[in-house]
PDB file of C-alpha atoms in Angstrom:
ATOM      1  CA  MET E   1       0.000   0.000   0.000  1.00 53.00           C
ATOM      2  CA  MET E   2       2.828   2.405   0.845  1.00 52.00           C
ATOM      3  CA  ARG E   3       4.468   1.760  -2.519  1.00 53.00           C
ATOM      4  CA  VAL E   4       1.223   2.726  -4.344  1.00 45.00           C
ATOM      5  CA  ARG E   5       1.031   6.020  -2.410  1.00 51.00           C
ATOM      6  CA  VAL E   6       4.624   6.866  -3.291  1.00 43.00           C
ATOM      7  CA  VAL E   7       3.945   6.201  -6.994  1.00 42.00           C
ATOM      8  CA  VAL E   8       0.760   8.299  -6.940  1.00 42.00           C
ATOM      9  CA  VAL E   9       2.530  11.182  -5.208  1.00 45.00           C
ATOM     10  CA  ALA E  10       5.413  10.976  -7.679  1.00 45.00           C
ATOM     11  CA  LEU E  11       2.948  11.085 -10.597  1.00 46.00           C
ATOM     12  CA  LEU E  12       1.125  14.085  -9.146  1.00 49.00           C
ATOM     13  CA  VAL E  13       4.390  15.939  -8.622  1.00 51.00           C
ATOM     14  CA  GLY E  14       5.334  15.197 -12.237  1.00 51.00           C
ATOM     15  CA  VAL E  15       1.980  16.476 -13.528  1.00 48.00           C
ATOM     16  CA  ALA E  16       2.314  19.664 -11.438  1.00 53.00           C
ATOM     17  CA  ALA E  17       5.825  20.238 -12.813  1.00 52.00           C
ATOM     18  CA  ASN E  18       4.513  19.843 -16.390  1.00 52.00           C
ATOM     19  CA  LEU E  19       1.729  22.347 -15.742  1.00 53.00           C
ATOM     20  CA  GLN E  20       4.238  24.867 -14.418  1.00 59.00           C
ATOM     21  CA  ALA E  21       6.435  24.340 -17.470  1.00 63.00           C
ATOM     22  CA  GLN E  22       3.640  25.268 -19.930  1.00 79.00           C
ATOM     23  CA  PRO E  23       4.441  28.507 -21.723  1.00 90.00           C
ATOM     24  CA  PRO E  24       2.050  31.403 -21.118  1.00 95.00           C
ATOM     25  CA  THR E  25      -0.631  32.354 -23.615  1.00 95.00           C
ATOM     26  CA  VAL E  26       0.481  35.632 -25.186  1.00 97.00           C
ATOM     27  CA  ILE E  27      -2.250  38.187 -25.832  1.00 97.00           C
ATOM     28  CA  ARG E  28      -1.384  41.479 -27.511  1.00 97.00           C
ATOM     29  CA  VAL E  29      -3.550  44.425 -26.476  1.00 97.00           C
ATOM     30  CA  SER E  30      -3.467  47.868 -28.038  1.00 96.00           C
ATOM     31  CA  ALA E  31      -4.811  50.956 -26.258  1.00 96.00           C
ATOM     32  CA  GLU E  32      -6.000  53.931 -28.283  1.00 94.00           C
ATOM     33  CA  ARG E  33      -8.594  56.698 -28.072  1.00 90.00           C
ATOM     34  CA  PHE E  34     -10.595  55.286 -25.189  1.00 94.00           C
ATOM     35  CA  ALA E  35     -10.659  51.640 -26.318  1.00 95.00           C
ATOM     36  CA  PHE E  36      -8.697  48.429 -25.895  1.00 96.00           C
ATOM     37  CA  THR E  37      -8.239  46.112 -28.878  1.00 96.00           C
ATOM     38  CA  PRO E  38      -9.324  43.384 -28.520  1.00 97.00           C
ATOM     39  CA  SER E  39     -12.204  44.531 -26.340  1.00 97.00           C
ATOM     40  CA  GLU E  40     -13.120  41.000 -25.254  1.00 98.00           C
ATOM     41  CA  ILE E  41     -10.605  38.315 -24.288  1.00 97.00           C
ATOM     42  CA  THR E  42     -11.578  34.729 -23.479  1.00 97.00           C
ATOM     43  CA  VAL E  43      -9.281  32.186 -21.803  1.00 96.00           C
ATOM     44  CA  GLU E  44      -9.675  28.880 -20.022  1.00 95.00           C
ATOM     45  CA  ARG E  45      -9.466  28.779 -16.250  1.00 95.00           C
ATOM     46  CA  GLY E  46      -5.909  28.028 -15.124  1.00 94.00           C
ATOM     47  CA  THR E  47      -4.307  29.725 -18.110  1.00 94.00           C
ATOM     48  CA  VAL E  48      -1.233  31.836 -17.480  1.00 96.00           C
ATOM     49  CA  VAL E  49      -1.696  34.882 -19.696  1.00 96.00           C
ATOM     50  CA  GLU E  50       1.117  37.178 -20.725  1.00 97.00           C
ATOM     51  CA  PHE E  51      -0.383  40.491 -21.831  1.00 97.00           C
ATOM     52  CA  HIS E  52       1.786  42.523 -24.222  1.00 97.00           C
ATOM     53  CA  LEU E  53       0.441  46.067 -23.993  1.00 97.00           C
ATOM     54  CA  THR E  54       1.091  48.982 -26.337  1.00 96.00           C
ATOM     55  CA  SER E  55      -0.442  52.398 -26.890  1.00 95.00           C
ATOM     56  CA  GLU E  56      -1.197  53.979 -30.239  1.00 92.00           C
ATOM     57  CA  ASP E  57      -1.440  57.469 -28.769  1.00 93.00           C
ATOM     58  CA  THR E  58      -0.945  58.676 -25.177  1.00 93.00           C
ATOM     59  CA  ASP E  59      -0.155  57.064 -21.811  1.00 94.00           C
ATOM     60  CA  HIS E  60      -2.802  54.598 -20.636  1.00 96.00           C
ATOM     61  CA  GLY E  61      -3.244  52.162 -17.779  1.00 96.00           C
ATOM     62  CA  PHE E  62      -4.309  48.510 -17.734  1.00 97.00           C
ATOM     63  CA  ARG E  63      -6.123  47.312 -14.629  1.00 97.00           C
ATOM     64  CA  ILE E  64      -7.980  44.033 -14.185  1.00 97.00           C
ATOM     65  CA  VAL E  65     -10.564  44.987 -11.573  1.00 96.00           C
ATOM     66  CA  GLY E  66     -10.434  42.684  -8.548  1.00 93.00           C
ATOM     67  CA  SER E  67      -6.844  41.602  -9.170  1.00 94.00           C
ATOM     68  CA  ASP E  68      -3.424  43.027  -8.412  1.00 93.00           C
ATOM     69  CA  VAL E  69      -2.810  43.825 -12.107  1.00 96.00           C
ATOM     70  CA  ASP E  70      -2.509  47.598 -12.595  1.00 97.00           C
ATOM     71  CA  VAL E  71       0.260  48.738 -14.931  1.00 97.00           C
ATOM     72  CA  ALA E  72       1.108  51.771 -17.028  1.00 96.00           C
ATOM     73  CA  ILE E  73       1.240  51.576 -20.816  1.00 96.00           C
ATOM     74  CA  PRO E  74       3.724  54.095 -22.244  1.00 95.00           C
ATOM     75  CA  LYS E  75       2.700  56.399 -25.076  1.00 93.00           C
ATOM     76  CA  ARG E  76       3.215  55.467 -28.710  1.00 89.00           C
ATOM     77  CA  ARG E  77       6.731  54.386 -29.707  1.00 81.00           C
ATOM     78  CA  ARG E  78       7.908  54.373 -26.099  1.00 87.00           C
ATOM     79  CA  GLY E  79       7.858  50.628 -25.667  1.00 86.00           C
ATOM     80  CA  GLU E  80       5.690  47.782 -24.545  1.00 93.00           C
ATOM     81  CA  THR E  81       4.508  46.723 -21.096  1.00 96.00           C
ATOM     82  CA  VAL E  82       4.380  42.999 -20.364  1.00 97.00           C
ATOM     83  CA  VAL E  83       2.379  41.653 -17.422  1.00 97.00           C
ATOM     84  CA  ARG E  84       1.517  38.080 -16.410  1.00 96.00           C
ATOM     85  CA  TYR E  85      -1.831  37.061 -14.984  1.00 96.00           C
ATOM     86  CA  THR E  86      -3.012  33.619 -13.893  1.00 95.00           C
ATOM     87  CA  ALA E  87      -6.688  33.200 -14.748  1.00 95.00           C
ATOM     88  CA  ASP E  88      -7.471  31.040 -11.734  1.00 94.00           C
ATOM     89  CA  THR E  89     -11.083  32.146 -11.146  1.00 94.00           C
ATOM     90  CA  ALA E  90     -13.903  31.672 -13.648  1.00 96.00           C
ATOM     91  CA  GLY E  91     -16.070  34.670 -14.461  1.00 96.00           C
ATOM     92  CA  ARG E  92     -16.224  37.986 -16.299  1.00 97.00           C
ATOM     93  CA  PHE E  93     -13.705  40.631 -15.289  1.00 97.00           C
ATOM     94  CA  VAL E  94     -13.582  44.304 -16.217  1.00 98.00           C
ATOM     95  CA  ILE E  95     -10.379  45.683 -17.652  1.00 97.00           C
ATOM     96  CA  GLU E  96     -10.167  49.451 -17.370  1.00 97.00           C
ATOM     97  CA  CYS E  97      -7.757  52.251 -18.092  1.00 97.00           C
ATOM     98  CA  SER E  98      -6.252  53.317 -14.783  1.00 96.00           C
ATOM     99  CA  ARG E  99      -4.422  56.444 -15.998  1.00 95.00           C
ATOM    100  CA  PRO E 100      -6.328  59.621 -16.921  1.00 92.00           C
ATOM    101  CA  CYS E 101      -6.094  59.787 -20.712  1.00 89.00           C
ATOM    102  CA  GLY E 102      -8.692  62.305 -21.880  1.00 88.00           C
ATOM    103  CA  ALA E 103     -12.408  62.995 -22.169  1.00 90.00           C
ATOM    104  CA  GLY E 104     -13.402  59.353 -22.836  1.00 90.00           C
ATOM    105  CA  HIS E 105     -11.203  57.860 -20.108  1.00 91.00           C
ATOM    106  CA  THR E 106     -14.078  56.628 -17.909  1.00 91.00           C
ATOM    107  CA  ALA E 107     -15.528  54.608 -20.811  1.00 93.00           C
ATOM    108  CA  MET E 108     -12.242  52.889 -21.680  1.00 96.00           C
ATOM    109  CA  ARG E 109     -13.028  49.282 -20.799  1.00 97.00           C
ATOM    110  CA  ALA E 110     -12.623  45.721 -22.018  1.00 97.00           C
ATOM    111  CA  THR E 111     -13.783  42.342 -20.713  1.00 97.00           C
ATOM    112  CA  LEU E 112     -11.768  39.302 -19.671  1.00 97.00           C
ATOM    113  CA  ILE E 113     -13.822  36.093 -19.697  1.00 97.00           C
ATOM    114  CA  VAL E 114     -12.390  33.116 -17.851  1.00 97.00           C
ATOM    115  CA  LYS E 115     -14.236  29.868 -18.645  1.00 95.00           C
TER     116      LYS E 115
END
């Protein structure tokens, strides 16, 4: 019986190591004139997402409401912001601009759907 437990534990550790070794899903998001493109992003629960964020105009922010993700996106041609997020809870999550960017700032939103 003890030998079976050791084998099962060893298998579970191996599976966990394989899951950790999976590369992240890269999603490119562009911010411009009070919109994120794409405006709706769908991933499976458990996915590690690597957001690559750029701006086509001014400085913007990228916040996933209810998470610790809140980063600045530099203005056009000033680089790219990369942030990782583990989609460990199913549901619909609001993504919003967290840096004042003009008259339409409060409407600058997208949706993250975790299945």
